[in-house]
PDB file of C-alpha atoms in Angstrom:
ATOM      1  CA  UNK J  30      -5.416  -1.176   8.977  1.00 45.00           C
ATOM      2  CA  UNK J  31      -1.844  -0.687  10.388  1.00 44.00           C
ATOM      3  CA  UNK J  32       1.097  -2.266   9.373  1.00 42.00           C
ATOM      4  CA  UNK J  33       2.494  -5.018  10.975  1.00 49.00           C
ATOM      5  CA  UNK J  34       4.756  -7.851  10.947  1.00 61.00           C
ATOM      6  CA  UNK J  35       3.708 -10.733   8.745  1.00 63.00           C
ATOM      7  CA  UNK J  36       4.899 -14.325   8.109  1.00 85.00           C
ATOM      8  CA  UNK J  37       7.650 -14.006   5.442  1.00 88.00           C
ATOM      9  CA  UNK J  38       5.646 -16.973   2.672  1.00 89.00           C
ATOM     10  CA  UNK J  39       2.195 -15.192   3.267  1.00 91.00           C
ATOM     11  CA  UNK J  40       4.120 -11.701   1.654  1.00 91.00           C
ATOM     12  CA  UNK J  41       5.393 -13.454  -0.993  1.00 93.00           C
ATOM     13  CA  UNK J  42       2.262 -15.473  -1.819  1.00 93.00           C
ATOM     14  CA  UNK J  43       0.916 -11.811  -1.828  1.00 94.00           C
ATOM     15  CA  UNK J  44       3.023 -10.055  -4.123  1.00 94.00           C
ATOM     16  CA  UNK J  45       3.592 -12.924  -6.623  1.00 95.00           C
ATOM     17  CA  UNK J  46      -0.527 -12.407  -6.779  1.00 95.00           C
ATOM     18  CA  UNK J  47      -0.113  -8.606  -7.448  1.00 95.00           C
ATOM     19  CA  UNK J  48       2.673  -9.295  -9.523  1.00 95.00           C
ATOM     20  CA  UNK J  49       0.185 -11.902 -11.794  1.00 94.00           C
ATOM     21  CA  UNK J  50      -2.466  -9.402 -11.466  1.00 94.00           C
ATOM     22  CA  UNK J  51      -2.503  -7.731 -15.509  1.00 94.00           C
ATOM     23  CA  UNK J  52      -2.213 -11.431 -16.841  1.00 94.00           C
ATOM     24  CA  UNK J  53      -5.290 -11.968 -14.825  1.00 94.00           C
ATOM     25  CA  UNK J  54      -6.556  -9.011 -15.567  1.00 93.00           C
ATOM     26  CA  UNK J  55      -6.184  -9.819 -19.631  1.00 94.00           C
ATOM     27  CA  UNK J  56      -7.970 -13.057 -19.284  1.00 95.00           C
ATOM     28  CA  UNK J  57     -10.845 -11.388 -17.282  1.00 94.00           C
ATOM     29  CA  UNK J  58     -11.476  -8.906 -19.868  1.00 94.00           C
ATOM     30  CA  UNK J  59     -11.304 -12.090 -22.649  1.00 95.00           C
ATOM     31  CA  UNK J  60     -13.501 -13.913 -20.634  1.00 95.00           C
ATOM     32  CA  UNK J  61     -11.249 -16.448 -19.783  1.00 94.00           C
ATOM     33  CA  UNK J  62     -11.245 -15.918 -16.070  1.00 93.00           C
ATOM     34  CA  UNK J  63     -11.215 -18.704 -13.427  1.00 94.00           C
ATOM     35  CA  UNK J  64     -13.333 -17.887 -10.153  1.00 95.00           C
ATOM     36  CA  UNK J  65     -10.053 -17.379  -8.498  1.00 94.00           C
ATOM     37  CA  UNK J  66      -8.901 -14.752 -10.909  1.00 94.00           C
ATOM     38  CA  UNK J  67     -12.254 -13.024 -10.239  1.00 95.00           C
ATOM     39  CA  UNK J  68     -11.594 -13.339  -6.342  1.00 95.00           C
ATOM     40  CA  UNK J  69      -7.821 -12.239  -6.801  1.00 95.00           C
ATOM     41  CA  UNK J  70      -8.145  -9.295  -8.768  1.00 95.00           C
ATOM     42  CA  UNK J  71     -10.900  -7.841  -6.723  1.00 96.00           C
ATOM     43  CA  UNK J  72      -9.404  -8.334  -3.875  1.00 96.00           C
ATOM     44  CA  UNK J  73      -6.250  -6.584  -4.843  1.00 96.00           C
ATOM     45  CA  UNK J  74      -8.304  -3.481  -6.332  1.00 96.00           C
ATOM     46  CA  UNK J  75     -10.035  -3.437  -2.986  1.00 95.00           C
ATOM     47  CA  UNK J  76      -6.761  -3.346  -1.159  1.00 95.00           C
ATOM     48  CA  UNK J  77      -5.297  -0.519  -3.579  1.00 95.00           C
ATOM     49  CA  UNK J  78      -8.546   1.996  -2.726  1.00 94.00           C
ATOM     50  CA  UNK J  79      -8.337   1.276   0.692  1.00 94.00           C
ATOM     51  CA  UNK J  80      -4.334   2.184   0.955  1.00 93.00           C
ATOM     52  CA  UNK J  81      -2.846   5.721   1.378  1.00 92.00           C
ATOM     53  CA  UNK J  82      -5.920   7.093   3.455  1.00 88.00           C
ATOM     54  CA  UNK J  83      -4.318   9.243   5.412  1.00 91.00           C
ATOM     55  CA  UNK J  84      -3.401  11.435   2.012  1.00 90.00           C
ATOM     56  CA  UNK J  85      -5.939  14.038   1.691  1.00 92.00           C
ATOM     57  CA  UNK J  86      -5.748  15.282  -1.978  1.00 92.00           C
ATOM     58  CA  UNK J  87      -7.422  11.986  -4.136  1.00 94.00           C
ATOM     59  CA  UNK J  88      -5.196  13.010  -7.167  1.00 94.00           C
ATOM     60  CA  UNK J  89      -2.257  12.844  -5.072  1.00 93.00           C
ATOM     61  CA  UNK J  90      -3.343   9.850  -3.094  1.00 94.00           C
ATOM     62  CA  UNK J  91      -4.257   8.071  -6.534  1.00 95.00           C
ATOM     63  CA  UNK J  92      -0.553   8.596  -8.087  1.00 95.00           C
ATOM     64  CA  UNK J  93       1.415   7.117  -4.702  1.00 94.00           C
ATOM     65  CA  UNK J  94      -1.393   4.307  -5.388  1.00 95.00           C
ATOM     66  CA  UNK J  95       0.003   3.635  -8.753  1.00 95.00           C
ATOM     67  CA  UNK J  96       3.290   4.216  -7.648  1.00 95.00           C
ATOM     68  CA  UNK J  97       3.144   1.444  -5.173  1.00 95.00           C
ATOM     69  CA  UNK J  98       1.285  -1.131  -7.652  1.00 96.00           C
ATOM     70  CA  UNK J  99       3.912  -0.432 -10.205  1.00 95.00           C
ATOM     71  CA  UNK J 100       6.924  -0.857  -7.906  1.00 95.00           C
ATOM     72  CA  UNK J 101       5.408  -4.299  -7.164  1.00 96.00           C
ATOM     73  CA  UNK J 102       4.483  -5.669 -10.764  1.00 95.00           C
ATOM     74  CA  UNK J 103       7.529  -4.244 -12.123  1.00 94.00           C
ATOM     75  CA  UNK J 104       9.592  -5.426  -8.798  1.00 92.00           C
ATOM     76  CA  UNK J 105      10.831  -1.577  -9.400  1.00 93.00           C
ATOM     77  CA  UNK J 106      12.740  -0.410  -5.582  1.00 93.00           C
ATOM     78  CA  UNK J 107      11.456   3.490  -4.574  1.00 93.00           C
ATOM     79  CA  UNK J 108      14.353   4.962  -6.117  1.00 91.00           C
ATOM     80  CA  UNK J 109      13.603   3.934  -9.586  1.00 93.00           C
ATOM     81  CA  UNK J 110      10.261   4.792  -9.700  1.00 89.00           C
ATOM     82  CA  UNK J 111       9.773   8.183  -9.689  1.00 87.00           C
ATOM     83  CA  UNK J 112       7.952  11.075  -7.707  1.00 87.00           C
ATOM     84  CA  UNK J 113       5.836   9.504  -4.938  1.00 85.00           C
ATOM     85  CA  UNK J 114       5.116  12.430  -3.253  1.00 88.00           C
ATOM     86  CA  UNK J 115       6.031  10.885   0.057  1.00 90.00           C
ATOM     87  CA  UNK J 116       9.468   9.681   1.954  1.00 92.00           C
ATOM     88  CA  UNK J 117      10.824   6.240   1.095  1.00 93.00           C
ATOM     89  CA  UNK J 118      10.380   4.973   4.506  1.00 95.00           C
ATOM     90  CA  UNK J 119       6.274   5.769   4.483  1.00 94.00           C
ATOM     91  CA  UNK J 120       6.372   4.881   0.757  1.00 94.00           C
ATOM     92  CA  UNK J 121       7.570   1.213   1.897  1.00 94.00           C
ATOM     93  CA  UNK J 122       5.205   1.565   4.825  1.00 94.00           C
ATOM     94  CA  UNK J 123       2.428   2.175   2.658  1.00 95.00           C
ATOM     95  CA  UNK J 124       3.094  -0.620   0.443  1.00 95.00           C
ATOM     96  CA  UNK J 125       3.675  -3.280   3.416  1.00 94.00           C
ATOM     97  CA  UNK J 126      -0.023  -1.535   4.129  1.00 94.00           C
ATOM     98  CA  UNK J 127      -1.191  -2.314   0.286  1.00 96.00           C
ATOM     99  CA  UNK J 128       0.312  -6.346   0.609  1.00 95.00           C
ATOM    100  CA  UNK J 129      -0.863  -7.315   3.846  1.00 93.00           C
ATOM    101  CA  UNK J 130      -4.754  -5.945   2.964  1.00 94.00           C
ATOM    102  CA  UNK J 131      -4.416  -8.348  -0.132  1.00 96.00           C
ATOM    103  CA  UNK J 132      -3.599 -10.948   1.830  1.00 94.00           C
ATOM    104  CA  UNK J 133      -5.925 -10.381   4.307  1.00 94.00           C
ATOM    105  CA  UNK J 134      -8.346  -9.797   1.950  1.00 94.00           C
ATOM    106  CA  UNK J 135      -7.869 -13.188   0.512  1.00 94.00           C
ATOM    107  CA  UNK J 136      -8.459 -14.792   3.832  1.00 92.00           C
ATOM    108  CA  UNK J 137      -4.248 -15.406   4.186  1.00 91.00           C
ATOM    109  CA  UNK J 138      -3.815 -13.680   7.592  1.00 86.00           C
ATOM    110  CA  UNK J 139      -4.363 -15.277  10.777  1.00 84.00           C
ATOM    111  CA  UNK J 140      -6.319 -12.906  13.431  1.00 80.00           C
ATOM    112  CA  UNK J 141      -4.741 -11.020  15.507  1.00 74.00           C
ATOM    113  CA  UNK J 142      -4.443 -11.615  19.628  1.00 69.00           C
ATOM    114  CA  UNK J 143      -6.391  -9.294  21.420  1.00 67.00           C
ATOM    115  CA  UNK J 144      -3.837  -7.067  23.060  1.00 60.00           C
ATOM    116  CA  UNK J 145      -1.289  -8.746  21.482  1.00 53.00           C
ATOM    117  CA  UNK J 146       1.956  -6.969  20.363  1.00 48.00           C
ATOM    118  CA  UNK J 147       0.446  -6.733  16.771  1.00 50.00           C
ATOM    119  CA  UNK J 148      -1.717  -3.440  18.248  1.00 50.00           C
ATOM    120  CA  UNK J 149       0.464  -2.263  20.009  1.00 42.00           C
ATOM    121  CA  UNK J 150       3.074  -2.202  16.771  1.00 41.00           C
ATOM    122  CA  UNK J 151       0.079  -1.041  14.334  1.00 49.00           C
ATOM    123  CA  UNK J 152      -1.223   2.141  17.015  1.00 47.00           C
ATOM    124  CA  UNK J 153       2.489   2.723  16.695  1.00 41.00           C
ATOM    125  CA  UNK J 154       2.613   3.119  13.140  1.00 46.00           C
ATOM    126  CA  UNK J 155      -0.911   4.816  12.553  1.00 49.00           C
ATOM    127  CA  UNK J 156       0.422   7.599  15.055  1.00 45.00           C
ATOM    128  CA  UNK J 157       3.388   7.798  12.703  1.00 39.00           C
ATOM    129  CA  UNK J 158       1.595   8.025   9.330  1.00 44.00           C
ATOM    130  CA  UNK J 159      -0.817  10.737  11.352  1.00 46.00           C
ATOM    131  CA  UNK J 160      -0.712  13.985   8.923  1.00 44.00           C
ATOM    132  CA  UNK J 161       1.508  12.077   5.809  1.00 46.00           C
ATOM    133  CA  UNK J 162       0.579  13.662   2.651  1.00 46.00           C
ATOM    134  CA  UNK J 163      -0.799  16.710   4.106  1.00 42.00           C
ATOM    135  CA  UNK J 164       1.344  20.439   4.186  1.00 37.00           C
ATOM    136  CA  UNK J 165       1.171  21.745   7.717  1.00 36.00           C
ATOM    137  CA  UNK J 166       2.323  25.233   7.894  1.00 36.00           C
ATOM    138  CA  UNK J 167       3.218  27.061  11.156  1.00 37.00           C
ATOM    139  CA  UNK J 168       1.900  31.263  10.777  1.00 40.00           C
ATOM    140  CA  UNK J 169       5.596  32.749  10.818  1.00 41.00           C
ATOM    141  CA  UNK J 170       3.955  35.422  13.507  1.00 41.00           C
ATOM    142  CA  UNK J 171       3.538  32.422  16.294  1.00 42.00           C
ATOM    143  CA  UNK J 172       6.887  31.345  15.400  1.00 43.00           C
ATOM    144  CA  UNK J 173       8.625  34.713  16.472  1.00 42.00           C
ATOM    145  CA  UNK J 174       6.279  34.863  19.367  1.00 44.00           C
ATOM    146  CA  UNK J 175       7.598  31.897  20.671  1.00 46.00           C
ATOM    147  CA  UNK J 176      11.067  32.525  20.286  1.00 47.00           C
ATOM    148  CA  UNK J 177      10.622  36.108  21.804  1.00 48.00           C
ATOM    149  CA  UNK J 178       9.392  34.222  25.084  1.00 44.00           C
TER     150      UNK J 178
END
Protein backbone atom coordinates (compact mmCIF):
# COMPACT_ATOMS: atom_id res chain seq x y z
CA UNK A 1 0.00 0.00 0.00
CA UNK A 2 1.66 3.41 -0.78
CA UNK A 3 1.41 6.38 1.03
CA UNK A 4 -0.76 8.98 0.23
CA UNK A 5 -2.51 12.01 1.19
CA UNK A 6 -5.35 11.52 3.63
CA UNK A 7 -8.15 13.69 5.11
CA UNK A 8 -6.57 15.44 8.14
CA UNK A 9 -9.79 13.98 10.97
CA UNK A 10 -9.50 10.38 9.43
CA UNK A 11 -5.40 10.53 10.73
CA UNK A 12 -6.29 11.66 13.84
CA UNK A 13 -9.24 9.32 14.41
CA UNK A 14 -6.37 6.83 13.51
CA UNK A 15 -3.74 7.59 15.81
CA UNK A 16 -5.93 8.50 18.85
CA UNK A 17 -6.99 4.54 18.13
CA UNK A 18 -3.27 3.45 18.18
CA UNK A 19 -2.65 5.71 20.83
CA UNK A 20 -5.77 3.81 23.02
CA UNK A 21 -4.50 0.62 21.76
CA UNK A 22 -2.58 -0.96 25.37
CA UNK A 23 -5.75 0.27 27.36
CA UNK A 24 -7.60 -1.86 24.94
CA UNK A 25 -5.28 -4.21 24.89
CA UNK A 26 -5.49 -4.56 29.03
CA UNK A 27 -9.18 -4.98 28.94
CA UNK A 28 -8.92 -7.69 26.17
CA UNK A 29 -6.62 -9.74 28.11
CA UNK A 30 -9.22 -9.15 31.39
CA UNK A 31 -11.92 -10.03 29.36
CA UNK A 32 -13.49 -6.91 29.41
CA UNK A 33 -13.36 -6.20 25.73
CA UNK A 34 -16.17 -4.57 23.67
CA UNK A 35 -16.53 -5.99 19.97
CA UNK A 36 -14.99 -2.80 18.89
CA UNK A 37 -11.90 -3.24 20.97
CA UNK A 38 -11.63 -6.71 19.39
CA UNK A 39 -12.05 -5.07 15.80
CA UNK A 40 -9.58 -2.14 16.76
CA UNK A 41 -6.79 -3.92 18.07
CA UNK A 42 -6.69 -6.43 15.32
CA UNK A 43 -6.86 -4.22 12.94
CA UNK A 44 -3.96 -2.20 14.16
CA UNK A 45 -1.73 -5.49 14.66
CA UNK A 46 -2.67 -6.28 11.09
CA UNK A 47 -1.53 -2.90 9.93
CA UNK A 48 1.86 -3.13 12.04
CA UNK A 49 2.88 -6.74 10.16
CA UNK A 50 1.96 -5.48 7.02
CA UNK A 51 4.28 -2.10 7.36
CA UNK A 52 8.06 -1.87 6.60
CA UNK A 53 7.96 -4.63 3.77
CA UNK A 54 10.36 -3.45 1.80
CA UNK A 55 13.05 -4.19 4.87
CA UNK A 56 14.53 -7.47 4.24
CA UNK A 57 16.10 -8.61 7.60
CA UNK A 58 12.64 -9.50 9.95
CA UNK A 59 14.71 -8.56 13.12
CA UNK A 60 15.46 -5.34 11.67
CA UNK A 61 12.11 -4.82 10.09
CA UNK A 62 10.46 -5.85 13.56
CA UNK A 63 12.48 -3.05 15.66
CA UNK A 64 11.53 0.06 13.02
CA UNK A 65 7.95 -1.68 13.66
CA UNK A 66 8.18 -0.99 17.29
CA UNK A 67 9.85 2.06 16.73
CA UNK A 68 7.00 3.48 14.81
CA UNK A 69 4.17 2.08 17.31
CA UNK A 70 6.05 3.61 20.15
CA UNK A 71 6.57 7.05 18.57
CA UNK A 72 2.75 7.04 18.18
CA UNK A 73 1.49 5.81 21.72
CA UNK A 74 4.08 7.75 23.35
CA UNK A 75 3.45 10.83 20.74
CA UNK A 76 7.52 10.48 20.87
CA UNK A 77 8.94 12.73 17.33
CA UNK A 78 11.96 10.45 15.42
CA UNK A 79 14.55 12.21 17.19
CA UNK A 80 13.66 11.05 20.59
CA UNK A 81 13.20 7.69 19.92
CA UNK A 82 16.14 6.08 19.21
CA UNK A 83 17.93 3.91 16.44
CA UNK A 84 15.42 3.19 13.65
CA UNK A 85 17.68 1.93 11.37
CA UNK A 86 16.28 4.09 8.62
CA UNK A 87 16.28 8.08 7.64
CA UNK A 88 13.70 10.29 9.34
CA UNK A 89 12.04 11.14 6.19
CA UNK A 90 11.23 7.13 5.30
CA UNK A 91 10.81 6.64 9.07
CA UNK A 92 7.77 9.26 8.85
CA UNK A 93 6.92 7.70 5.51
CA UNK A 94 6.65 4.45 6.98
CA UNK A 95 4.54 5.49 9.74
CA UNK A 96 2.02 7.64 7.45
CA UNK A 97 2.17 3.86 5.76
CA UNK A 98 1.38 2.15 9.39
CA UNK A 99 -1.80 4.98 10.08
CA UNK A 100 -3.45 5.02 6.90
CA UNK A 101 -3.56 0.81 6.78
CA UNK A 102 -5.35 1.20 10.26
CA UNK A 103 -7.63 3.31 8.98
CA UNK A 104 -8.22 1.60 6.05
CA UNK A 105 -8.37 -1.36 7.77
CA UNK A 106 -11.17 -0.10 9.85
CA UNK A 107 -13.19 0.71 6.82
CA UNK A 108 -12.21 4.83 7.38
CA UNK A 109 -10.79 5.44 3.86
CA UNK A 110 -12.77 6.26 0.96
CA UNK A 111 -11.58 4.30 -2.39
CA UNK A 112 -9.45 5.58 -4.43
CA UNK A 113 -10.28 7.04 -8.25
CA UNK A 114 -9.05 4.90 -10.76
CA UNK A 115 -6.19 6.84 -12.26
CA UNK A 116 -6.63 9.35 -9.96
CA UNK A 117 -3.66 11.42 -8.59
CA UNK A 118 -3.67 9.10 -5.44
CA UNK A 119 -1.59 6.36 -7.86
CA UNK A 120 0.15 8.35 -9.36
CA UNK A 121 1.50 9.92 -5.76
CA UNK A 122 1.67 6.22 -4.17
CA UNK A 123 3.86 4.58 -7.57
CA UNK A 124 5.82 7.67 -6.67
CA UNK A 125 6.58 6.80 -3.28
CA UNK A 126 6.87 2.87 -3.68
CA UNK A 127 9.70 3.72 -6.34
CA UNK A 128 11.22 5.78 -3.55
CA UNK A 129 11.08 3.27 -0.66
CA UNK A 130 12.48 0.63 -3.55
CA UNK A 131 15.75 -0.98 -1.76
CA UNK A 132 15.12 0.95 2.00
CA UNK A 133 16.54 -1.20 4.60
CA UNK A 134 18.69 -3.15 2.39
CA UNK A 135 22.92 -2.48 2.05
CA UNK A 136 23.72 -2.24 -1.62
CA UNK A 137 27.35 -2.36 -2.20
CA UNK A 138 29.06 -1.39 -5.51
CA UNK A 139 32.47 -4.13 -6.13
CA UNK A 140 35.23 -1.28 -5.74
CA UNK A 141 36.81 -3.05 -9.12
CA UNK A 142 33.62 -1.72 -11.36
CA UNK A 143 33.98 1.47 -9.68
CA UNK A 144 37.63 2.14 -10.99
CA UNK A 145 36.61 0.66 -14.25
CA UNK A 146 34.24 3.19 -14.74
CA UNK A 147 36.16 6.03 -13.83
CA UNK A 148 39.15 4.75 -16.01
CA UNK A 149 36.64 5.07 -19.08
Amino acid sequence: MGVSKMDEDIKDVAKRLIQGNEKRKKRIRYHKESEFDVLAARAIADALASSCGNITSPTIRRQVQEKIYKSIVLSTPYEYIGETYCGRRQFYDYRNEFILAVADNLGMVPPKEPGGRNEATAAAGEERKEGCGTLIQAPIAAGKKAGQN
